Short mmCIF file of C-alpha atoms in Angstrom, two decimals:
data_model
loop_
_atom_site.label_atom_id
_atom_site.label_comp_id
_atom_site.label_asym_id
_atom_site.label_seq_id
_atom_site.Cartn_x
_atom_site.Cartn_y
_atom_site.Cartn_z
CA UNK A 1 -19.35 21.80 -42.13
CA UNK A 2 -17.67 20.00 -39.22
CA UNK A 3 -19.13 16.71 -38.02
CA UNK A 4 -18.48 16.05 -34.33
CA UNK A 5 -20.06 12.61 -34.03
CA UNK A 6 -18.19 9.33 -34.13
CA UNK A 7 -18.48 7.36 -37.37
CA UNK A 8 -21.02 4.54 -37.25
CA UNK A 9 -19.49 1.06 -37.19
CA UNK A 10 -21.66 -1.95 -37.94
CA UNK A 11 -22.13 -4.64 -35.31
CA UNK A 12 -19.79 -7.60 -35.42
CA UNK A 13 -21.25 -10.51 -37.35
CA UNK A 14 -21.43 -13.87 -35.59
CA UNK A 15 -18.39 -15.25 -37.44
CA UNK A 16 -16.42 -12.06 -36.84
CA UNK A 17 -17.25 -12.17 -33.16
CA UNK A 18 -16.17 -15.82 -32.97
CA UNK A 19 -12.86 -15.03 -34.71
CA UNK A 20 -12.10 -12.08 -32.44
CA UNK A 21 -13.23 -13.94 -29.31
CA UNK A 22 -10.98 -16.89 -30.21
CA UNK A 23 -7.94 -14.67 -30.81
CA UNK A 24 -8.37 -12.73 -27.57
CA UNK A 25 -8.90 -15.90 -25.53
CA UNK A 26 -5.90 -17.66 -27.10
CA UNK A 27 -3.59 -14.71 -26.44
CA UNK A 28 -4.85 -13.57 -23.05
CA UNK A 29 -7.13 -16.19 -21.53
CA UNK A 30 -9.90 -13.58 -21.34
CA UNK A 31 -13.25 -15.08 -22.32
CA UNK A 32 -15.60 -12.56 -23.93
CA UNK A 33 -18.09 -15.22 -25.07
CA UNK A 34 -20.71 -13.85 -22.65
CA UNK A 35 -19.63 -10.23 -23.10
CA UNK A 36 -20.05 -9.50 -26.78
CA UNK A 37 -20.83 -5.83 -26.19
CA UNK A 38 -17.58 -5.25 -24.30
CA UNK A 39 -15.51 -6.80 -27.09
CA UNK A 40 -17.48 -4.87 -29.71
CA UNK A 41 -17.06 -1.61 -27.81
CA UNK A 42 -13.29 -2.02 -27.43
CA UNK A 43 -12.87 -2.90 -31.11
CA UNK A 44 -14.98 0.07 -32.18
CA UNK A 45 -12.99 2.40 -29.97
CA UNK A 46 -9.71 1.28 -31.50
CA UNK A 47 -10.99 1.30 -35.09
CA UNK A 48 -12.33 4.84 -34.64
CA UNK A 49 -8.97 5.96 -33.26
CA UNK A 50 -7.37 4.54 -36.39
CA UNK A 51 -10.04 6.03 -38.67
CA UNK A 52 -11.01 2.59 -39.96
CA UNK A 53 -14.08 0.39 -40.08
CA UNK A 54 -13.14 -3.08 -41.37
CA UNK A 55 -13.06 -5.67 -38.56
CA UNK A 56 -11.71 -8.43 -40.80
CA UNK A 57 -8.85 -6.37 -42.19
CA UNK A 58 -7.94 -5.22 -38.68
CA UNK A 59 -7.99 -8.84 -37.45
CA UNK A 60 -5.63 -9.89 -40.25
CA UNK A 61 -3.21 -7.10 -39.30
CA UNK A 62 -3.35 -7.95 -35.60
CA UNK A 63 -2.59 -11.60 -36.35
CA UNK A 64 0.63 -10.72 -38.18
CA UNK A 65 3.51 -11.09 -35.77
CA UNK A 66 5.75 -9.38 -35.01
CA UNK A 67 4.29 -6.50 -37.08
CA UNK A 68 0.91 -6.54 -35.35
CA UNK A 69 2.28 -6.70 -31.82
CA UNK A 70 2.33 -2.95 -31.17
CA UNK A 71 -1.22 -2.54 -32.38
CA UNK A 72 -2.24 -5.61 -30.34
CA UNK A 73 -1.00 -3.80 -27.22
CA UNK A 74 -3.08 -0.75 -28.10
CA UNK A 75 -6.14 -2.93 -28.66
CA UNK A 76 -5.62 -4.65 -25.29
CA UNK A 77 -5.74 -1.25 -23.62
CA UNK A 78 -9.13 -0.64 -25.28
CA UNK A 79 -10.47 -4.11 -24.37
CA UNK A 80 -9.51 -4.25 -20.71
CA UNK A 81 -11.11 -2.49 -17.80
CA UNK A 82 -8.67 -0.12 -16.17
CA UNK A 83 -10.89 0.69 -13.24
CA UNK A 84 -9.02 0.72 -9.98
CA UNK A 85 -9.60 2.01 -6.49
CA UNK A 86 -8.68 1.21 -2.92
CA UNK A 87 -10.78 -1.63 -1.50
CA UNK A 88 -12.80 -1.67 -4.75
CA UNK A 89 -14.66 -4.89 -3.92
CA UNK A 90 -15.06 -4.96 -0.13
CA UNK A 91 -16.43 -8.52 -0.08
CA UNK A 92 -13.22 -9.82 -1.65
CA UNK A 93 -11.09 -8.13 0.99
CA UNK A 94 -13.37 -9.44 3.75
CA UNK A 95 -12.83 -12.94 2.36
CA UNK A 96 -9.04 -12.51 2.33
CA UNK A 97 -9.07 -11.09 5.85
CA UNK A 98 -11.13 -14.04 7.16
CA UNK A 99 -8.98 -16.59 5.35
CA UNK A 100 -5.74 -15.14 6.71
CA UNK A 101 -7.00 -14.95 10.27
CA UNK A 102 -8.16 -18.55 10.12
CA UNK A 103 -4.89 -19.68 8.56
CA UNK A 104 -2.82 -17.92 11.22
CA UNK A 105 -4.84 -19.60 14.00
CA UNK A 106 -3.77 -22.97 12.64
CA UNK A 107 -0.09 -22.03 12.30
CA UNK A 108 2.08 -23.98 14.71
CA UNK A 109 5.31 -22.26 13.74
CA UNK A 110 6.58 -19.07 15.27
CA UNK A 111 6.45 -17.15 12.00
CA UNK A 112 5.34 -17.57 8.42
CA UNK A 113 5.94 -16.06 5.01
CA UNK A 114 3.24 -15.44 2.43
CA UNK A 115 3.36 -14.56 -1.24
CA UNK A 116 0.25 -12.82 -2.54
CA UNK A 117 -0.65 -11.97 -6.12
CA UNK A 118 -2.94 -9.13 -7.14
CA UNK A 119 -4.04 -9.96 -10.68
CA UNK A 120 -5.53 -7.37 -13.00
CA UNK A 121 -4.90 -4.48 -10.64
CA UNK A 122 -4.43 -1.68 -13.21
CA UNK A 123 -2.36 1.01 -11.47
CA UNK A 124 -2.14 -0.82 -8.17
CA UNK A 125 -4.72 0.40 -5.69
CA UNK A 126 -5.97 -3.18 -5.23
CA UNK A 127 -2.42 -4.38 -4.55
CA UNK A 128 -1.98 -1.76 -1.83
CA UNK A 129 -5.39 -2.68 -0.45
CA UNK A 130 -4.33 -6.34 -0.35
CA UNK A 131 -1.14 -5.39 1.51
CA UNK A 132 -3.09 -3.31 4.04
CA UNK A 133 -5.67 -6.06 4.55
CA UNK A 134 -2.95 -8.69 4.97
CA UNK A 135 -0.95 -6.58 7.41
CA UNK A 136 -4.01 -5.94 9.57
CA UNK A 137 -5.13 -9.57 9.50
CA UNK A 138 -1.69 -10.89 10.40
CA UNK A 139 -1.22 -8.35 13.19
CA UNK A 140 -4.23 -9.85 14.98
CA UNK A 141 -2.45 -13.22 15.21
CA UNK A 142 0.42 -11.78 17.23
CA UNK A 143 2.88 -14.01 15.33
CA UNK A 144 5.61 -12.57 13.15
CA UNK A 145 4.58 -12.82 9.55
CA UNK A 146 6.30 -11.70 6.40
CA UNK A 147 4.57 -11.22 3.10
CA UNK A 148 5.04 -9.83 -0.36
CA UNK A 149 2.52 -8.71 -2.94
CA UNK A 150 3.10 -9.18 -6.66
CA UNK A 151 0.91 -6.82 -8.70
CA UNK A 152 0.27 -7.45 -12.39
CA UNK A 153 -2.00 -6.29 -15.17
CA UNK A 154 -2.26 -7.40 -18.78
CA UNK A 155 -2.42 -3.84 -20.06
CA UNK A 156 1.10 -2.42 -20.52
CA UNK A 157 -0.07 1.17 -19.89
CA UNK A 158 -1.35 0.12 -16.47
#
């Protein structure tokens, strides 16, 4: 008989959660203290993929460097949100647009250069959205402006 369901994994205990939360925050700066279910879900996903169920044993393996580094990268992919789309959070782009227009009004020089950073942008749609928003906002000023967008994401697959 074939079983098509995922194996049941117990919930993280409080100490286990604290250990995992501490490791993730130390290595990435991501704070899951208020998002236990997201951390639990990502861990469960990865353990199921590996056909395992022991959180503590997996933690010990992940902590071994350099041996655990490859698996750490796979876990990061399971823990991070890889949602991306153009103009995903319109309010954020409205804020950038308003800030840039205001900043350009106060510019006394003939031209300016800006460096922008799109953090956590998965495959880049947010970075392109930031470039489009910036280009449109700077065009309104009528002054020559040059800018670059650096796009990064913690997940190597992204």
